[in-house]
C-alpha positions as a printed Julia matrix, in Angstrom:
480×3 Matrix{Float64}:
 204.12  192.93  86.25
 206.35  193.68  88.72
 205.38  192.78  92.19
 206.2   196.31  94.03
 207.34  199.71  92.14
 211.15  199.23  90.41
 213.49  201.94  91.53
 214.52  204.38  88.75
 218.41  206.29  89.1
 218.29  209.8   88.01
 221.38  209.76  87.83
 224.22  208.26  86.03
 227.92  208.3   87.15
 228.77  206.77  84.15
 229.34  209.74  81.02
 229.03  207.62  77.99
 228.04  204.47  78.46
 225.73  203.81  75.36
 227.66  206.34  72.57
 230.98  204.88  73.04
 233.91  207.13  71.85
 232.1   209.55  69.71
 231.44  211.81  72.59
 233.54  213.37  75.17
 231.0   215.21  77.88
 227.76  213.43  79.6
 224.46  214.64  78.58
 222.85  217.59  80.32
 220.39  217.19  82.87
 217.56  218.49  80.7
 218.78  216.8   77.84
 218.67  213.41  79.59
 215.17  214.26  80.79
 214.01  214.74  77.44
 215.98  211.51  75.62
 214.67  209.37  78.68
 212.11  206.79  78.38
 212.49  204.48  80.41
 209.51  205.53  82.72
 207.32  203.95  80.34
 209.07  201.45  78.0
 210.28  199.41  80.97
 206.94  198.01  79.61
 208.61  196.49  76.92
 211.12  194.16  79.17
 210.01  190.71  78.76
 209.79  191.49  74.87
 212.6   193.27  74.45
 214.24  189.59  77.02
 212.37  187.3   74.29
 213.78  189.12  72.41
 217.35  188.76  73.15
 217.14  185.46  73.87
 216.03  184.14  70.53
 218.66  186.57  68.46
 221.04  185.01  70.87
 220.12  181.53  70.17
 220.35  182.24  65.75
 223.68  184.17  66.34
 225.22  181.13  68.41
 223.55  178.55  65.53
 225.35  180.54  63.17
 228.64  180.72  64.83
 228.73  184.51  64.99
 228.93  183.94  68.63
 230.18  181.17  70.95
 226.92  178.91  72.18
 229.14  179.3   76.22
 228.17  183.25  75.53
 224.34  181.93  74.2
 224.16  180.11  77.62
 225.63  183.47  80.0
 223.58  185.58  78.03
 220.04  183.83  78.49
 221.21  182.54  81.96
 221.89  186.38  82.46
 218.5   187.35  80.71
 216.65  184.62  83.69
 218.27  186.8   86.31
 217.08  190.58  84.74
 213.51  189.0   84.11
 213.38  187.61  87.85
 214.64  191.11  88.88
 212.19  193.12  87.48
 209.32  190.79  88.14
 209.74  191.15  91.84
 211.04  195.12  91.85
 214.28  194.98  92.32
 215.9   195.78  89.2
 217.23  200.0   89.51
 216.34  201.59  86.04
 218.43  204.23  85.09
 216.99  207.74  83.37
 220.52  207.83  81.87
 220.72  204.85  80.28
 217.36  206.05  78.46
 215.5   203.01  77.76
 214.86  199.56  78.49
 217.42  198.32  76.23
 219.45  199.48  77.28
 218.77  199.44  80.82
 218.86  195.37  80.27
 222.33  195.52  78.64
 223.98  197.67  80.92
 222.56  194.8   84.08
 223.82  192.25  81.56
 226.84  193.06  81.53
 227.16  193.64  85.13
 225.91  189.99  85.85
 228.37  188.2   82.93
 231.03  190.56  81.69
 232.28  190.57  77.92
 229.64  188.45  76.89
 227.0   190.48  77.24
 228.56  192.93  74.63
 228.21  190.29  72.0
 224.74  190.31  72.26
 223.82  193.26  69.91
 226.06  191.72  66.99
 224.22  192.17  64.0
 221.45  194.29  65.74
 220.49  197.95  66.5
 218.74  200.0   68.7
 216.53  200.45  65.64
 214.95  197.1   64.79
 215.51  195.95  68.88
 212.43  198.47  69.63
 210.96  198.13  66.24
 210.72  194.75  67.71
 209.45  194.77  71.11
 207.01  197.61  70.31
 205.59  195.29  67.58
 205.58  192.29  69.28
 203.62  193.7   72.52
 201.16  195.73  70.16
 200.05  191.83  68.73
 199.85  190.9   72.08
 197.65  193.27  73.31
 195.35  193.02  70.09
 195.74  189.5   70.88
 193.83  190.35  73.98
 191.04  192.51  72.91
 190.44  189.96  70.4
 189.81  187.73  73.19
 188.12  189.84  76.0
 185.9   191.21  72.92
 184.58  187.79  72.7
 183.48  187.81  76.62
 181.5   191.26  75.49
 179.91  189.3   72.98
 179.19  186.26  74.99
 177.72  188.52  77.86
 175.2   190.15  75.31
 174.16  186.41  73.43
 173.0   185.88  76.96
 170.73  188.43  77.8
 169.44  188.68  73.92
 168.43  184.81  74.26
 166.94  185.39  77.48
 164.76  188.37  75.78
 164.46  187.32  72.59
 160.25  188.19  73.01
 160.96  191.45  75.71
 159.3   194.24  73.85
 160.8   197.32  74.15
 160.54  200.75  71.69
 163.17  201.14  69.08
 164.38  204.67  68.22
 165.43  206.94  65.7
 166.61  210.81  66.89
 165.9   208.91  70.5
 162.09  209.35  69.62
 160.4   206.06  69.44
 160.08  204.74  65.96
 158.74  201.36  65.41
 158.25  198.35  68.9
 161.45  196.0   69.03
 162.7   193.24  71.52
 165.56  194.03  73.73
 167.02  190.67  72.56
 166.81  192.04  69.06
 168.89  195.3   70.77
 171.43  193.65  72.1
 172.21  191.19  68.89
 173.02  194.67  67.44
 175.63  194.86  69.83
 177.11  191.5   69.37
 177.46  192.22  65.46
 179.37  195.87  66.3
 181.63  193.88  68.47
 182.23  190.76  66.2
 183.11  193.66  63.27
 185.4   195.02  66.65
 187.1   191.5   66.73
 187.81  190.94  62.69
 188.96  193.92  62.8
 191.84  193.17  65.54
 192.08  189.55  63.71
 192.99  191.53  60.18
 195.05  193.75  61.81
 197.01  190.45  64.01
 198.08  188.82  60.25
 199.09  192.41  58.91
 201.42  192.82  61.88
 202.24  189.46  62.52
 206.24  190.05  60.49
 208.88  190.2   62.94
 211.5   193.26  61.88
 214.58  191.59  63.75
 217.88  191.69  61.65
 216.68  195.44  60.09
 219.32  196.28  61.94
 219.96  200.17  62.19
 218.04  200.22  58.25
 219.89  198.46  56.21
 220.44  194.95  57.39
 223.8   193.71  58.47
 226.71  191.86  56.62
 226.63  188.7   59.34
 224.58  185.42  58.03
 221.97  185.77  60.12
 219.1   183.24  59.75
 215.85  186.15  60.33
 213.56  183.04  59.57
 214.64  181.38  62.51
 214.22  184.79  64.8
 210.88  184.76  63.5
 209.47  181.64  64.59
 211.27  181.99  67.34
 209.1   184.52  68.57
 206.11  183.77  67.16
 206.02  185.51  64.0
 205.1   184.37  60.61
 207.59  185.54  59.07
 210.12  188.19  58.47
 209.39  191.64  57.17
 210.72  192.03  53.79
 212.68  195.51  53.16
 215.33  196.9   55.94
 214.21  200.37  55.8
 210.04  200.27  56.33
 211.13  197.49  58.75
 212.68  199.99  61.31
 210.45  202.79  60.27
 206.7   201.38  60.28
 204.44  201.95  63.11
 200.79  201.32  60.9
 200.79  198.48  63.43
 200.41  201.05  66.5
 198.05  202.8   64.24
 196.06  199.76  63.42
 195.55  198.73  66.53
 195.28  202.3   68.04
 192.32  202.7   65.22
 190.54  199.58  66.21
 190.83  201.11  69.64
 188.94  204.23  69.23
 186.67  202.34  66.91
 185.75  199.76  69.0
 185.81  202.22  71.78
 183.09  204.45  70.11
 181.22  201.28  70.67
 181.51  200.87  74.17
 180.12  204.76  74.4
 177.36  204.49  72.54
 176.41  201.21  74.87
 177.14  203.26  78.04
 175.09  206.23  76.58
 172.61  203.85  76.1
 172.75  202.35  79.67
 172.97  205.78  81.11
 169.76  207.17  79.62
 167.99  203.44  80.41
 169.08  203.52  83.87
 167.35  206.93  84.44
 163.94  206.59  86.44
 162.11  208.29  83.45
 163.02  205.15  81.27
 163.81  202.43  84.43
 164.36  200.14  81.44
 167.17  198.72  83.45
 168.99  198.41  86.99
 172.5   198.11  87.16
 173.94  196.03  90.08
 175.73  197.6   92.94
 179.25  196.53  91.87
 178.94  198.68  88.84
 177.57  201.47  90.56
 178.1   204.55  93.15
 176.29  206.3   95.48
 176.01  210.31  95.86
 177.53  211.93  98.68
 174.6   214.28  99.89
 171.71  212.67  98.6
 170.88  209.16  99.53
 168.66  207.58  97.15
 171.12  208.27  94.04
 172.33  205.33  92.43
 175.09  206.21  89.57
 176.2   204.34  86.41
 179.45  205.74  86.45
 180.87  202.57  85.25
 178.96  203.8   82.19
 179.89  207.49  82.12
 183.72  206.83  82.69
 183.78  204.24  79.25
 182.25  207.19  77.71
 184.62  209.57  78.56
 187.44  206.8   78.14
 186.35  206.66  74.51
 188.16  210.73  74.47
 191.41  209.74  75.6
 191.67  206.51  73.29
 190.53  209.04  70.28
 193.44  211.15  71.38
 196.15  208.74  71.14
 195.05  207.96  67.79
 195.32  211.71  66.5
 198.07  211.9   68.26
 200.37  209.04  66.62
 198.67  209.89  63.76
 200.58  214.18  63.71
 203.86  212.4   65.82
 204.26  210.0   62.25
 203.01  212.41  59.34
 205.99  214.53  58.88
 209.01  211.85  59.31
 210.99  210.45  56.3
 212.22  207.28  56.55
 213.58  205.66  58.35
 214.1   205.89  62.45
 213.65  209.3   64.06
 213.49  210.0   67.59
 210.12  211.52  67.44
 209.29  207.81  66.85
 209.86  207.58  70.83
 207.12  209.36  71.2
 205.06  206.43  69.88
 204.6   204.43  73.04
 202.94  206.25  75.85
 199.74  206.64  73.82
 199.39  203.52  72.88
 200.35  201.82  76.52
 197.65  204.32  77.45
 194.93  203.45  75.41
 195.42  200.11  75.39
 194.92  199.91  79.48
 191.8   201.85  79.03
 190.12  200.26  76.34
 191.26  196.39  78.37
 189.46  198.07  81.43
 186.41  199.42  79.75
 185.58  196.39  78.08
 185.98  194.5   81.04
 183.58  197.21  83.11
 181.31  196.92  80.24
 181.53  192.93  80.08
 180.61  193.35  83.66
 177.41  195.63  83.63
 176.41  193.92  80.85
 176.18  190.59  82.84
 174.97  191.76  86.33
 171.93  194.56  85.15
 168.58  193.42  85.35
 166.44  194.36  81.89
 163.11  195.89  83.37
 160.67  193.6   81.08
 157.07  195.57  82.2
 159.0   199.01  81.87
 160.2   198.26  78.07
 156.6   197.18  77.61
 154.96  199.6   78.65
 157.47  202.2   76.57
 156.94  200.2   73.27
 153.93  201.37  72.28
 153.88  204.86  73.29
 153.95  207.62  70.62
 152.07  205.59  68.37
 155.25  203.02  67.31
 152.71  200.62  65.82
 151.81  203.19  62.92
 154.1   201.73  60.14
 152.34  198.8   60.48
 148.62  200.56  59.96
 150.3   202.15  56.61
 151.56  198.8   55.44
 147.95  197.05  56.11
 146.69  199.58  54.07
 149.14  198.75  51.14
 148.66  194.99  52.37
 144.99  194.88  52.2
 143.75  197.48  49.97
 146.5   198.45  47.49
 146.97  201.69  48.47
 150.25  203.29  46.98
 152.43  203.36  50.51
 152.66  207.39  50.31
 149.16  207.54  50.17
 148.86  205.06  53.15
 151.38  207.33  55.15
 149.18  210.11  54.44
 145.91  208.07  55.97
 148.42  206.74  58.74
 149.58  210.07  59.65
 146.13  211.59  59.88
 144.48  208.12  62.15
 147.93  209.52  64.48
 146.46  213.19  64.42
 143.06  211.44  65.52
 144.47  209.15  67.88
 146.14  212.34  69.74
 143.24  214.59  69.67
 141.1   211.86  71.55
 144.29  210.96  73.65
 144.47  207.4   72.64
 146.49  204.91  71.02
 146.31  203.86  67.04
 144.14  200.61  68.17
 141.17  202.5   70.74
 140.18  204.28  67.44
 136.8   203.4   66.24
 136.37  201.13  62.97
 133.8   203.92  62.15
 136.72  206.84  62.54
 139.3   204.91  61.27
 136.14  204.19  58.23
 136.31  207.99  57.89
 139.75  208.58  56.51
 139.58  205.65  54.11
 136.66  203.63  53.71
 137.94  200.05  52.38
 139.36  200.26  56.22
 137.92  197.02  58.12
 137.77  195.24  61.29
 140.54  193.06  60.47
 143.03  196.37  60.7
 143.23  195.73  64.43
 144.96  192.09  63.88
 147.88  194.2   63.65
 147.78  197.29  65.81
 149.52  196.07  68.67
 153.04  195.89  70.28
 153.32  192.04  69.99
 151.98  191.06  66.56
 153.66  194.46  65.35
 157.25  193.0   66.83
 156.23  189.28  65.49
 155.25  190.13  62.42
 159.26  191.44  61.35
 160.19  188.21  59.69
 163.0   189.31  56.99
 165.89  188.67  57.31
 167.86  190.45  60.29
 164.28  191.48  62.1
 162.91  192.39  64.88
 160.86  189.25  65.15
 161.62  186.68  68.11
 161.77  183.77  66.09
 164.83  185.9   63.93
 166.37  187.04  67.65
 166.64  183.11  68.61
 168.49  182.37  65.34
 170.53  184.8   65.38
 171.53  183.81  68.59
 171.71  180.07  67.32
 174.32  181.58  64.59
 176.4   183.25  66.99
 177.19  180.86  69.82
 177.92  178.48  67.11
 180.17  180.4   65.64
 181.55  181.6   69.68
 181.47  177.74  70.29
 183.84  176.5   66.89
 186.28  180.09  68.33
 186.64  178.13  71.44
 186.47  174.91  71.1
 183.99  174.69  73.16
 180.29  172.67  72.28
 177.62  175.08  71.7
 174.6   174.66  73.76
């Protein structure tokens, strides 16, 4: 990244550097303003330079340009890279985009050899390459940092495999679960996000360089050579699709939107859980803010902002879908509008994942508050119904009815199901025995849920071990 802001010139004294002899007058200032993308596509400078190096190396290898020209091009590109990273490079809006800014500077540095770089290449395949390479690298980054978030959840799940809490449906207490089991639900969610990223990388791992403007080129280029040099699996197979495809960007935004939605659901739970009314978790000072007027406040602003950023990321997906939906083959200038949305979504998704990883790692679990709430709302009612089916042979629907009557009785007596007298329960069904009380506890309820994928602490520990082994295999570390 640049160490200091690079400069952008708003005007050019050179009227038609890009378009040659076809135009006799320079563009209107408004045309320059709407046409320029350098204020944001400068982010692609590293990918553009890498693509130019690979292209010039291939051109020299095929005898299309001289090796001395290729060496001069590489030296000039290295100088430009250093200038951009130091902040001394002067970007020009009149030169429209990162590609022409770099080419113009290269020409100033090395002279006529720079003009040979664009042989057998168009800005169409050049931008398709730069953008695809950037998105591929960003998708790889998302894949990696989602792994960090999963690791944070695995640590929490292992520590709290037996910590009971209420499980909710409709945000109403449903059945007791463990916090470890709840944490593992997010492991599953974010693991799916990682798999989507991996799938997307496989599809976008094709190099469009060499498609030229839209029809390929008559020069004897070697597209497999450039694809390999740039880290792609293979070149794209159709020149028309190569320059007009933005599916890779749409896939990134799609997986970003799904992942952001998962982050937002988690953020909502953190916001709720950290209220005094719930008091399930306490966020560290590192991921909280205070109030300008109320000194007692500790606000979960990081979680709230993660929740809000989901709207921005979703909006980016809809924006690009709308841009692309009416475009005929191949390239249209509309596609210049593809980058800002992707850049913004990528930046905010990366930030949201990092913030959530920090929050999960740092937050303190209030086990006592969770345990106290776990038995609220007659959360063990299903255990009574299951006992009636198992021990008395009642059909579940009839057992459901008896249990509902028991809940009404306990509500009237202002006590829990486990506090009802045996005689009261027998008044609802005479087959009930005192052994029913063996299942009427939160801990026993949780421990009984041993079906595969259930909340029993033993299950949670097995799932943690499974995922830790899987993560260790991915990272090349030994599972602990």
